[in-house]
Tab-separated table of C-alpha atoms and ligand atoms in Angstrom:
chain	number	residue	atom	x	y	z
A	1	UNK	CA	0.000	0.000	0.000
A	2	UNK	CA	2.766	2.438	0.916
A	3	UNK	CA	4.083	1.930	-2.587
A	4	UNK	CA	1.064	3.861	-3.889
A	5	UNK	CA	0.617	6.308	-1.075
A	6	UNK	CA	4.156	7.624	-1.020
A	7	UNK	CA	4.178	8.924	-4.616
A	8	UNK	CA	0.676	10.317	-4.112
A	9	UNK	CA	1.735	12.217	-1.004
A	10	UNK	CA	4.879	13.349	-2.758
A	11	UNK	CA	2.796	14.642	-5.654
A	12	UNK	CA	0.390	16.424	-3.367
A	13	UNK	CA	3.281	18.007	-1.556
A	14	UNK	CA	4.857	19.031	-4.855
A	15	UNK	CA	1.598	20.567	-6.133
A	16	UNK	CA	1.136	22.377	-2.822
A	17	UNK	CA	4.640	23.767	-2.954
A	18	UNK	CA	4.118	24.884	-6.557
A	19	UNK	CA	0.895	26.625	-5.520
A	20	UNK	CA	2.835	28.363	-2.744
A	21	UNK	CA	5.472	29.392	-5.240
A	22	UNK	CA	2.775	30.874	-7.498
A	23	UNK	CA	1.552	33.026	-4.607
A	24	UNK	CA	4.950	34.345	-3.784
A	25	UNK	CA	7.578	34.086	-6.466
A	26	UNK	CA	11.118	34.071	-5.138
A	27	UNK	CA	13.537	36.903	-5.718
A	28	UNK	CA	16.546	35.742	-7.686
A	29	UNK	CA	19.988	37.129	-6.905
A	30	UNK	CA	22.574	35.842	-9.362
A	31	UNK	CA	26.048	36.714	-8.075
A	32	UNK	CA	28.924	36.064	-10.449
A	33	UNK	CA	32.539	36.891	-9.876
A	34	UNK	CA	35.127	36.881	-12.624
A	35	UNK	CA	37.600	33.970	-12.614
A	36	UNK	CA	36.770	32.822	-9.055
A	37	UNK	CA	37.753	29.179	-9.253
A	38	UNK	CA	36.670	26.239	-7.064
A	39	UNK	CA	40.185	25.853	-5.602
A	40	UNK	CA	39.781	29.261	-3.926
A	41	UNK	CA	36.826	28.387	-1.681
A	42	UNK	CA	36.633	26.781	1.707
A	43	UNK	CA	33.608	24.728	0.827
A	44	UNK	CA	35.160	22.977	-2.192
A	45	UNK	CA	37.812	21.490	0.047
A	46	UNK	CA	40.965	22.224	-1.957
A	47	UNK	CA	44.474	22.705	-0.562
A	48	UNK	CA	43.517	26.367	0.030
A	49	UNK	CA	40.431	25.557	2.131
A	50	UNK	CA	42.459	25.676	5.353
A	51	UNK	CA	43.137	29.375	4.661
A	52	UNK	CA	39.377	29.946	4.971
A	53	UNK	CA	39.286	32.194	1.886
A	54	UNK	CA	35.476	32.484	1.576
A	55	UNK	CA	33.694	32.175	4.972
A	56	UNK	CA	30.593	34.054	3.826
A	57	UNK	CA	30.101	32.212	0.552
A	58	UNK	CA	30.795	28.938	2.387
A	59	UNK	CA	27.970	29.784	4.781
A	60	UNK	CA	25.595	30.105	1.835
A	61	UNK	CA	26.710	26.685	0.594
A	62	UNK	CA	26.464	25.077	4.020
A	63	UNK	CA	22.907	26.364	4.419
A	64	UNK	CA	22.090	25.594	0.804
A	65	UNK	CA	23.382	23.353	-1.957
A	66	UNK	CA	26.864	22.975	-3.405
A	67	UNK	CA	27.169	21.790	-6.985
A	68	UNK	CA	30.280	19.757	-7.765
A	69	UNK	CA	29.984	19.126	-11.512
A	70	UNK	CA	29.141	22.422	-13.148
A	71	UNK	CA	31.170	23.276	-16.262
A	72	UNK	CA	31.444	26.096	-18.747
A	73	UNK	CA	31.366	25.334	-22.455
A	74	UNK	CA	34.036	27.906	-23.373
A	75	UNK	CA	36.408	28.994	-20.593
A	76	UNK	CA	36.680	32.724	-21.208
A	77	UNK	CA	34.741	35.767	-19.969
A	78	UNK	CA	32.555	36.942	-22.867
A	79	UNK	CA	31.478	33.537	-24.269
A	80	UNK	CA	30.594	32.251	-20.796
A	81	UNK	CA	28.436	35.319	-20.129
A	82	UNK	CA	26.806	34.932	-23.548
A	83	UNK	CA	25.875	31.311	-22.757
A	84	UNK	CA	24.430	32.360	-19.403
A	85	UNK	CA	22.268	35.147	-20.841
A	86	UNK	CA	21.057	33.133	-23.890
A	87	UNK	CA	21.003	29.516	-22.671
A	88	UNK	CA	22.862	28.667	-25.879
A	89	UNK	CA	26.244	27.290	-26.942
A	90	UNK	CA	28.767	29.519	-28.700
A	91	UNK	CA	27.946	28.783	-32.358
A	92	UNK	CA	24.236	29.324	-31.753
A	93	UNK	CA	24.584	32.602	-29.834
A	94	UNK	CA	27.448	33.690	-32.108
A	95	UNK	CA	29.900	34.553	-29.324
A	96	UNK	CA	32.973	32.448	-30.019
A	97	UNK	CA	35.542	34.769	-28.439
A	98	UNK	CA	36.102	38.113	-26.702
A	99	UNK	CA	34.925	40.039	-29.802
A	100	UNK	CA	31.393	38.672	-29.550
A	101	UNK	CA	28.353	40.623	-28.383
A	102	UNK	CA	24.705	39.995	-27.523
A	103	UNK	CA	22.185	42.497	-28.902
A	104	UNK	CA	19.249	43.614	-26.715
A	105	UNK	CA	16.765	41.490	-28.663
A	106	UNK	CA	18.792	38.367	-27.800
A	107	UNK	CA	19.244	39.103	-24.090
A	108	UNK	CA	16.868	36.250	-23.497
A	109	UNK	CA	17.082	35.693	-19.748
A	110	UNK	CA	15.880	39.197	-18.757
A	111	UNK	CA	13.387	39.210	-21.673
A	112	UNK	CA	11.760	35.941	-20.644
A	113	UNK	CA	11.731	36.521	-16.914
A	114	UNK	CA	10.044	39.901	-17.381
A	115	UNK	CA	7.122	38.065	-18.975
A	116	UNK	CA	6.829	36.139	-15.695
A	117	UNK	CA	6.347	39.385	-13.771
A	118	UNK	CA	9.914	40.069	-12.684
A	119	UNK	CA	11.831	43.319	-12.589
A	120	UNK	CA	15.400	42.980	-13.763
A	121	UNK	CA	18.722	44.650	-13.018
A	122	UNK	CA	22.260	44.073	-14.311
A	123	UNK	CA	25.020	45.579	-12.165
A	124	UNK	CA	28.812	45.240	-12.541
A	125	UNK	CA	30.834	43.506	-15.238
A	126	UNK	CA	28.709	42.858	-18.321
A	127	UNK	CA	31.306	42.365	-21.103
A	128	UNK	CA	28.809	41.672	-23.900
A	129	UNK	CA	29.461	45.050	-25.596
A	130	UNK	CA	25.944	46.060	-26.582
A	131	UNK	CA	23.595	47.972	-24.322
A	132	UNK	CA	22.009	45.691	-21.679
A	133	UNK	CA	18.746	47.291	-22.740
A	134	UNK	CA	16.594	44.230	-21.995
A	135	UNK	CA	17.117	44.918	-18.280
A	136	UNK	CA	14.858	47.420	-16.514
A	137	UNK	CA	17.914	48.866	-14.811
A	138	UNK	CA	21.601	48.539	-15.551
A	139	UNK	CA	24.849	50.019	-14.268
A	140	UNK	CA	27.752	48.211	-15.925
A	141	UNK	CA	31.498	48.508	-16.287
A	142	UNK	CA	32.763	49.324	-19.776
A	143	UNK	CA	34.529	46.152	-21.033
A	144	UNK	CA	36.745	44.809	-18.252
A	145	UNK	CA	36.341	48.005	-16.238
A	146	UNK	CA	38.802	49.366	-13.692
A	147	UNK	CA	39.605	48.052	-10.231
A	148	UNK	CA	39.907	51.574	-8.827
A	149	UNK	CA	37.746	54.655	-9.402
A	150	UNK	CA	35.523	52.630	-11.722
A	151	UNK	CA	33.304	54.228	-14.331
A	152	UNK	CA	29.901	52.684	-15.062
A	153	UNK	CA	27.561	52.986	-18.028
A	154	UNK	CA	23.935	53.765	-17.198
A	155	UNK	CA	20.766	54.448	-19.137
A	156	UNK	CA	20.213	58.143	-19.781
A	157	UNK	CA	19.566	60.820	-22.340
A	158	UNK	CA	22.563	60.042	-24.560
A	159	UNK	CA	22.821	57.024	-26.801
A	160	UNK	CA	24.671	53.968	-25.441
A	161	UNK	CA	27.411	54.125	-24.271
A	162	UNK	CA	27.226	57.863	-23.671
A	163	UNK	CA	25.900	58.104	-20.108
A	164	UNK	CA	28.412	57.296	-17.403
A	165	UNK	CA	28.893	57.714	-13.687
A	166	UNK	CA	32.180	57.399	-11.807
A	167	UNK	CA	32.765	55.994	-8.328
A	168	UNK	CA	35.767	58.062	-7.326
A	169	UNK	CA	37.974	56.661	-4.571
A	170	UNK	CA	36.342	53.248	-4.564
A	171	UNK	CA	37.401	49.699	-5.326
A	172	UNK	CA	35.205	48.025	-7.926
A	173	UNK	CA	33.926	45.254	-5.610
A	174	UNK	CA	32.760	47.837	-3.058
A	175	UNK	CA	31.313	50.132	-5.738
A	176	UNK	CA	29.371	47.339	-7.484
A	177	UNK	CA	27.920	46.245	-4.139
A	178	UNK	CA	26.999	49.827	-3.203
A	179	UNK	CA	25.128	50.162	-6.504
A	180	UNK	CA	23.269	46.874	-5.969
A	181	UNK	CA	22.324	47.849	-2.416
A	182	UNK	CA	21.136	51.245	-3.604
A	183	UNK	CA	18.960	49.569	-6.236
A	184	UNK	CA	17.591	47.071	-3.710
A	185	UNK	CA	16.829	49.825	-1.179
A	186	UNK	CA	15.522	52.590	-3.395
A	187	UNK	CA	15.560	51.608	-7.060
A	188	UNK	CA	13.196	48.673	-7.343
A	189	UNK	CA	9.448	48.230	-7.075
A	190	UNK	CA	9.131	46.305	-3.807
A	191	UNK	CA	5.786	44.888	-4.907
A	192	UNK	CA	7.411	42.743	-7.593
A	193	UNK	CA	9.948	39.922	-7.455
A	194	UNK	CA	13.366	40.709	-8.885
A	195	UNK	CA	16.168	39.176	-10.880
A	196	UNK	CA	19.350	41.000	-9.926
A	197	UNK	CA	22.510	39.986	-11.772
A	198	UNK	CA	25.344	41.235	-9.595
A	199	UNK	CA	28.671	40.692	-11.358
A	200	UNK	CA	32.002	41.425	-9.700
A	201	UNK	CA	35.056	42.312	-11.762
A	202	UNK	CA	37.296	40.652	-9.138
A	203	UNK	CA	39.350	38.497	-9.000
A	204	UNK	CA	40.194	38.924	-12.713
A	205	UNK	CA	43.876	39.610	-13.519
A	206	UNK	CA	45.907	41.675	-12.988
A	207	UNK	CA	44.647	41.372	-9.464
A	208	UNK	CA	44.248	44.619	-7.503
A	209	UNK	CA	42.713	44.438	-4.043
A	210	UNK	CA	41.194	47.185	-1.913
A	211	UNK	CA	43.922	48.654	0.379
A	212	UNK	CA	42.310	47.186	3.510
A	213	UNK	CA	43.407	43.723	2.317
A	214	UNK	CA	47.048	44.655	1.676
A	215	UNK	CA	48.227	42.697	4.707
A	216	UNK	CA	45.744	39.805	4.438
A	217	UNK	CA	47.755	36.536	4.319
A	218	UNK	CA	50.935	38.623	4.530
A	219	UNK	CA	52.802	36.191	6.766
A	220	UNK	CA	51.109	33.030	5.564
A	221	UNK	CA	52.816	30.443	3.363
A	222	UNK	CA	50.244	29.564	0.695
A	223	UNK	CA	50.256	25.786	0.030
A	224	UNK	CA	51.569	24.895	-3.410
A	225	UNK	CA	49.784	22.400	-5.641
A	226	UNK	CA	51.657	19.093	-5.941
A	227	UNK	CA	52.006	19.728	-9.675
A	228	UNK	CA	53.524	23.232	-9.639
A	229	UNK	CA	57.172	22.313	-10.236
A	230	UNK	CA	58.656	20.111	-12.923
A	231	UNK	CA	55.823	20.610	-15.415
A	232	UNK	CA	54.790	19.549	-17.907
A	233	UNK	CA	55.321	16.227	-16.176
A	234	UNK	CA	56.094	13.065	-18.080
A	235	UNK	CA	52.798	11.642	-19.314
A	236	UNK	CA	50.796	14.855	-19.058
A	237	UNK	CA	49.471	16.502	-22.234
A	238	UNK	CA	50.675	15.886	-25.774
A	239	UNK	CA	52.686	17.506	-28.568
A	240	UNK	CA	49.670	19.774	-29.006
A	241	UNK	CA	49.873	21.178	-25.494
A	242	UNK	CA	53.183	20.593	-23.698
A	243	UNK	CA	55.028	23.635	-25.121
A	244	UNK	CA	52.126	26.061	-24.565
A	245	UNK	CA	50.105	27.877	-21.914
A	246	UNK	CA	51.310	30.412	-19.354
A	247	UNK	CA	53.755	29.144	-16.734
A	248	UNK	CA	54.164	30.443	-13.195
A	249	UNK	CA	57.746	29.151	-13.026
A	250	UNK	CA	60.543	29.903	-15.462
A	251	UNK	CA	60.951	26.145	-15.913
A	252	UNK	CA	57.744	26.020	-17.945
A	253	UNK	CA	58.419	26.032	-21.705
A	254	UNK	CA	55.918	28.856	-22.088
A	255	UNK	CA	56.912	31.225	-19.311
A	256	UNK	CA	56.476	34.965	-19.728
A	257	UNK	CA	53.191	36.243	-18.374
A	258	UNK	CA	54.420	35.688	-14.808
A	259	UNK	CA	56.965	38.504	-15.378
A	260	UNK	CA	54.077	40.832	-14.509
A	261	UNK	CA	54.193	39.488	-10.936
A	262	UNK	CA	57.435	41.392	-10.455
A	263	UNK	CA	59.718	38.666	-9.066
A	264	UNK	CA	63.399	39.242	-9.942
A	265	UNK	CA	64.097	37.161	-13.004
A	266	UNK	CA	67.691	36.292	-12.093
A	267	UNK	CA	66.572	34.174	-9.125
A	268	UNK	CA	67.058	30.498	-10.073
A	269	UNK	CA	64.322	27.844	-9.985
A	270	UNK	CA	62.707	26.483	-7.940
A	271	UNK	CA	63.102	29.578	-5.679
A	272	UNK	CA	61.869	31.907	-8.403
A	273	UNK	CA	58.753	29.809	-9.009
A	274	UNK	CA	57.999	29.579	-5.291
A	275	UNK	CA	58.170	33.363	-4.928
A	276	UNK	CA	56.116	33.940	-8.081
A	277	UNK	CA	53.476	31.499	-6.845
A	278	UNK	CA	53.226	33.214	-3.440
A	279	UNK	CA	52.798	36.617	-5.101
A	280	UNK	CA	50.278	35.276	-7.595
A	281	UNK	CA	48.120	33.587	-4.979
A	282	UNK	CA	48.220	36.415	-2.431
A	283	UNK	CA	47.156	38.966	-5.001
A	284	UNK	CA	44.380	36.681	-6.196
A	285	UNK	CA	43.138	35.715	-2.708
A	286	UNK	CA	43.086	39.364	-1.556
A	287	UNK	CA	40.651	40.067	-4.386
A	288	UNK	CA	38.595	36.991	-3.445
A	289	UNK	CA	38.422	38.257	0.149
A	290	UNK	CA	36.919	41.523	-1.083
A	291	UNK	CA	34.293	39.603	-3.034
A	292	UNK	CA	33.416	37.413	-0.055
A	293	UNK	CA	33.033	40.381	2.317
A	294	UNK	CA	30.813	42.177	-0.174
A	295	UNK	CA	28.600	39.105	-0.600
A	296	UNK	CA	27.992	39.340	3.154
A	297	UNK	CA	26.824	42.951	2.799
A	298	UNK	CA	24.058	41.887	0.425
A	299	UNK	CA	23.085	38.860	2.512
A	300	UNK	CA	22.914	41.102	5.600
A	301	UNK	CA	20.579	43.478	3.782
A	302	UNK	CA	18.244	40.648	2.726
A	303	UNK	CA	18.299	39.318	6.283
A	304	UNK	CA	17.356	42.731	7.699
A	305	UNK	CA	14.433	43.123	5.297
A	306	UNK	CA	13.203	39.575	5.916
A	307	UNK	CA	13.657	38.696	2.250
A	308	UNK	CA	16.455	36.152	2.647
A	309	UNK	CA	13.984	33.289	3.190
A	310	UNK	CA	12.475	33.571	-0.283
A	311	UNK	CA	15.440	34.864	-2.257
A	312	UNK	CA	17.295	32.341	-4.378
A	313	UNK	CA	20.958	33.335	-4.168
A	314	UNK	CA	23.065	31.709	-6.860
A	315	UNK	CA	26.824	32.201	-6.610
A	316	UNK	CA	29.179	31.297	-9.444
A	317	UNK	CA	32.272	32.412	-11.344
A	318	UNK	CA	32.213	32.828	-15.128
A	319	UNK	CA	34.697	29.966	-15.429
A	320	UNK	CA	37.492	28.325	-13.444
A	321	UNK	CA	41.145	29.370	-13.238
A	322	UNK	CA	44.581	27.869	-12.747
A	323	UNK	CA	46.301	28.714	-9.485
A	324	UNK	CA	49.603	27.082	-10.389
A	325	UNK	CA	48.277	23.560	-11.069
A	326	UNK	CA	50.252	22.044	-13.987
A	327	UNK	CA	52.381	25.207	-13.619
A	328	UNK	CA	49.650	27.220	-15.323
A	329	UNK	CA	48.178	30.669	-14.816
A	330	UNK	CA	44.883	31.849	-16.320
A	331	UNK	CA	42.046	29.729	-17.800
A	332	UNK	CA	40.995	28.674	-21.396
A	333	UNK	CA	42.055	25.002	-21.163
A	334	UNK	CA	39.545	22.159	-20.870
A	335	UNK	CA	41.508	20.804	-17.899
A	336	UNK	CA	39.404	20.704	-14.739
A	337	UNK	CA	40.746	23.802	-12.973
A	338	UNK	CA	39.683	26.145	-15.797
A	339	UNK	CA	36.709	24.172	-17.116
A	340	UNK	CA	34.858	23.670	-13.843
A	341	UNK	CA	32.716	26.436	-12.360
A	342	UNK	CA	31.851	26.976	-8.707
A	343	UNK	CA	28.097	26.898	-8.206
A	344	UNK	CA	26.248	27.412	-4.945
A	345	UNK	CA	22.536	27.918	-4.314
A	346	UNK	CA	21.068	29.305	-1.091
A	347	UNK	CA	17.295	29.459	-0.753
A	348	UNK	CA	15.922	28.686	2.732
A	349	UNK	CA	12.345	28.366	1.460
A	350	UNK	CA	13.190	25.940	-1.326
A	351	UNK	CA	16.522	24.183	-0.696
A	352	UNK	CA	17.394	21.933	2.233
A	353	UNK	CA	20.636	22.845	3.969
A	354	UNK	CA	23.875	20.994	3.421
A	355	UNK	CA	23.134	19.133	0.195
A	356	UNK	CA	25.660	18.411	-2.531
A	357	UNK	CA	24.723	17.816	-6.151
A	358	UNK	CA	26.739	15.896	-8.753
A	359	UNK	CA	24.642	16.180	-11.937
A	360	UNK	CA	26.659	17.075	-15.016
A	361	UNK	CA	25.536	20.683	-15.545
A	362	UNK	CA	26.845	23.474	-17.763
A	363	UNK	CA	26.307	27.212	-18.052
A	364	UNK	CA	23.664	26.911	-20.790
A	365	UNK	CA	21.471	25.363	-18.057
A	366	UNK	CA	21.483	28.470	-15.836
A	367	UNK	CA	18.874	30.510	-17.758
A	368	UNK	CA	16.398	27.586	-18.077
A	369	UNK	CA	16.781	26.912	-14.340
A	370	UNK	CA	16.300	30.542	-13.310
A	371	UNK	CA	13.225	30.752	-15.552
A	372	UNK	CA	11.707	27.647	-13.991
A	373	UNK	CA	12.331	29.069	-10.513
A	374	UNK	CA	10.474	32.186	-11.692
A	375	UNK	CA	7.479	30.060	-12.627
A	376	UNK	CA	8.071	29.792	-16.389
A	377	UNK	CA	6.581	26.384	-17.154
A	378	UNK	CA	8.534	25.485	-20.265
A	379	UNK	CA	12.082	26.352	-21.296
A	380	UNK	CA	11.916	28.391	-24.534
A	381	UNK	CA	12.648	26.142	-27.532
A	382	UNK	CA	15.581	28.253	-28.692
A	383	UNK	CA	17.487	27.607	-25.457
A	384	UNK	CA	19.827	24.619	-25.625
A	385	UNK	CA	20.345	24.195	-21.887
A	386	UNK	CA	18.061	22.310	-19.559
A	387	UNK	CA	16.617	23.319	-16.201
A	388	UNK	CA	18.003	21.592	-13.118
A	389	UNK	CA	15.478	23.262	-10.803
A	390	UNK	CA	14.326	19.753	-9.796
A	391	UNK	CA	17.762	19.196	-8.240
A	392	UNK	CA	17.118	22.085	-5.853
A	393	UNK	CA	13.928	20.393	-4.659
A	394	UNK	CA	15.984	17.294	-3.939
A	395	UNK	CA	14.682	15.414	-6.968
A	396	UNK	CA	16.499	12.443	-8.505
A	397	UNK	CA	18.493	12.946	-11.683
A	398	UNK	CA	16.229	12.226	-14.685
A	399	UNK	CA	17.240	9.135	-16.664
A	400	UNK	CA	17.661	11.212	-19.795
A	401	UNK	CA	19.925	13.806	-18.182
A	402	UNK	CA	23.052	14.499	-20.325
A	403	UNK	CA	25.746	11.837	-20.142
A	404	UNK	CA	28.534	14.229	-21.097
A	405	UNK	CA	29.121	17.959	-21.410
A	406	UNK	CA	30.676	19.636	-24.450
A	407	UNK	CA	33.506	22.179	-24.498
A	408	UNK	CA	35.153	24.354	-27.152
A	409	UNK	CA	37.890	26.984	-26.920
A	410	UNK	CA	38.245	29.020	-30.117
A	411	UNK	CA	40.848	31.719	-29.420
A	412	UNK	CA	43.805	29.844	-30.835
A	413	UNK	CA	47.114	31.058	-29.309
A	414	UNK	CA	45.555	34.430	-28.436
A	415	UNK	CA	47.270	37.066	-26.266
A	416	UNK	CA	50.189	36.025	-24.094
A	417	UNK	CA	48.311	32.935	-22.953
A	418	UNK	CA	49.288	30.673	-25.840
A	419	UNK	CA	46.475	28.151	-25.555
A	420	UNK	CA	45.814	26.138	-28.740
A	421	UNK	CA	42.215	25.823	-29.975
A	422	UNK	CA	40.432	22.624	-28.916
A	423	UNK	CA	37.151	20.895	-28.260
A	424	UNK	CA	36.136	17.911	-26.192
A	425	UNK	CA	33.669	16.111	-24.048
A	426	UNK	CA	33.544	15.116	-20.385
A	427	UNK	CA	31.407	12.365	-18.899
A	428	UNK	CA	31.108	11.588	-15.199
A	429	UNK	CA	34.373	9.707	-15.386
A	430	UNK	CA	36.260	10.409	-18.618
A	431	UNK	CA	37.471	13.345	-20.650
A	432	UNK	CA	38.388	13.296	-24.337
A	433	UNK	CA	39.925	16.414	-25.917
A	434	UNK	CA	40.967	17.117	-29.510
A	435	UNK	CA	43.462	19.925	-30.020
A	436	UNK	CA	43.060	21.045	-33.634
A	437	UNK	CA	45.493	23.950	-33.349
A	438	UNK	CA	44.303	26.471	-35.940
A	439	UNK	CA	42.217	29.646	-36.237
A	440	UNK	CA	38.675	29.093	-37.566
A	441	UNK	CA	39.591	30.903	-40.805
A	442	UNK	CA	42.725	28.780	-41.236
A	443	UNK	CA	45.081	31.788	-41.112
A	444	UNK	CA	47.993	32.452	-38.775
A	445	UNK	CA	50.115	30.126	-36.707
A	446	UNK	CA	49.216	26.445	-36.737
A	447	UNK	CA	50.158	24.161	-33.837
A	448	UNK	CA	50.300	20.345	-33.865
A	449	UNK	CA	47.019	18.436	-33.651
A	450	UNK	CA	46.556	15.694	-31.049
A	451	UNK	CA	44.077	13.862	-28.848
A	452	UNK	CA	44.188	13.642	-25.079
A	453	UNK	CA	42.221	11.302	-22.827
A	454	UNK	CA	41.987	11.369	-19.029
A	455	UNK	CA	40.394	8.968	-16.553
A	456	UNK	CA	39.255	11.362	-13.841
A	457	UNK	CA	38.440	8.620	-11.392
A	458	UNK	CA	41.950	7.161	-11.421
A	459	UNK	CA	43.680	10.440	-12.171
A	460	UNK	CA	41.681	13.444	-10.899
A	461	UNK	CA	44.625	15.843	-11.342
A	462	UNK	CA	44.908	14.833	-15.041
A	463	UNK	CA	48.571	13.893	-14.883
A	464	UNK	CA	48.439	11.072	-17.445
A	465	UNK	CA	47.166	11.394	-20.987
A	466	UNK	CA	46.017	7.830	-21.652
A	467	UNK	CA	45.032	8.268	-25.276
A	468	UNK	CA	47.648	5.684	-26.329
A	469	UNK	CA	46.844	3.216	-23.556
A	470	UNK	CA	45.455	0.073	-25.259
A	471	UNK	CA	43.265	-0.602	-22.201
A	472	UNK	CA	41.377	2.631	-22.945
A	473	UNK	CA	40.795	1.932	-26.645
A	474	UNK	CA	37.178	0.831	-26.234
A	475	UNK	CA	36.066	3.700	-24.036
A	476	UNK	CA	37.896	6.204	-26.266
A	477	UNK	CA	35.988	4.859	-29.294
A	478	UNK	CA	32.702	5.265	-27.385
A	479	UNK	CA	33.611	8.795	-26.306
A	480	UNK	CA	34.441	9.732	-29.901
A	481	UNK	CA	30.995	8.615	-31.047
A	482	UNK	CA	29.416	10.615	-28.225
A	483	UNK	CA	31.564	13.633	-29.114
A	484	UNK	CA	30.500	13.524	-32.758
A	485	UNK	CA	26.816	13.107	-31.870
A	486	UNK	CA	26.950	15.911	-29.339
A	487	UNK	CA	28.577	18.304	-31.805
A	488	UNK	CA	25.804	17.585	-34.306
A	489	UNK	CA	23.000	17.864	-31.754
A	490	UNK	CA	24.274	21.193	-30.451
A	491	UNK	CA	25.013	22.823	-33.801
A	492	UNK	CA	28.710	22.777	-32.880
A	493	UNK	CA	30.202	21.062	-35.939
A	494	UNK	CA	32.825	22.682	-38.186
A	495	UNK	CA	30.667	22.785	-41.310
A	496	UNK	CA	31.425	26.516	-41.568
A	497	UNK	CA	35.155	26.110	-40.924
A	498	UNK	CA	36.716	23.944	-43.639
A	499	UNK	CA	40.293	24.471	-42.399
A	500	UNK	CA	39.329	23.064	-39.008
A	501	UNK	CA	37.247	20.268	-40.548
A	502	UNK	CA	40.200	19.169	-42.695
A	503	UNK	CA	42.318	18.711	-39.547
A	504	UNK	CA	39.502	16.843	-37.790
A	505	UNK	CA	39.128	14.504	-40.797
A	506	UNK	CA	42.867	13.869	-40.974
A	507	UNK	CA	43.146	13.018	-37.267
A	508	UNK	CA	39.781	11.545	-36.262
A	509	UNK	CA	40.918	7.932	-36.445
A	510	UNK	CA	44.532	8.434	-35.458
B	1	LIG	CA1	36.355	35.387	-16.585
């Protein structure tokens, strides 16, 4: 008998909770920092957790839900933001690289949520070039913006981007939070639910913290990752990747960017690398500290007004980041540190405290999820992501949930970062990457093409490329089929890029 009653009760409960949600839609506060990686949290349990770098964000996770398998589909600022605002992959939304933009009539998340009765605001780093006109209110940094004395673009009498305000004497994290608090206190219609997208510039490079953090961690030895020195290690990477990237230590074949950290270059390794790492991490973590303290200011406000209970706070970073692992700085690679996103949800009314989720999620899923939380019954057909709102209610993973998540980095060897173009797929356990090593138009420097394959269960730090391991032949063949199917399903093939397709054809079966 219980077999029948339990689902019935569960359904009744679900219907009742939906009815409650219809009466009082939750506010949605989407907080995104720039390049805040999972290693730099307490709650993700990395080597840096003992430094307690994010006590306030950790509190949100401990009273809400931590997501462990959230990935971006293109590990760089503008494309990640484009996927979040459109619910689409790069070739569908057209933002392949930092030159991309999203026009107001394709700013789908604010457009759709408005139809559900929400007021919308976009505050902080926007980085999608065109006017965020689909939002009711915006106050955004131009491009990357400045850490100090930041200027913001606002709606006004002049055409975009003509109207600006300047926050003289302020650090960007403080200024962005002041603007959000001002909007929450005086700018919004308190009779309507809101979607506030609050985007920090920090801790993007080159890291500049507010002066009050100058001495934070001053006398602390920051733990090094086990794979900082002696990279690229034997077995890691391939001919397509080993000479490239941006090293922290001078021993890395592609060292240069770390010169900006200001460590005397005549100091020999490994001392030089140790000093560079300490400088790198302290500058980064001082910016993270400023983000974490400012998150608390907003949470405190929502607590004071009694709105915390029914506000969904989502905290993420636009992609991950290397903090010396594999002797890398920066992001862009499909390796876990750069590919994985932090994702935390706090919502006392809707999420039970202390849960951890392991569904394979990516940033095209954020907009569908936020829309479902806002009461939109069906994800718009043009969105490619899928809502995981059921996960917040403690639901089981649907049988047809994605088995692997797709990734593509287009900006072949761009800037000083020297990361070759690649695409790949990651399942719960395995990762297959193809480095095709050319610009989409076929011009410019070409780098060697190669495959890499990692077993993340046996080798979570991705120290051994097992593409040539005969024991992996069968699973690699299966992953290749899945990769091909996924590219077709997502409109992510290279039909428009014959130079890339020629390299894929020449290497697919190698
Ligand atoms: Ca970023």
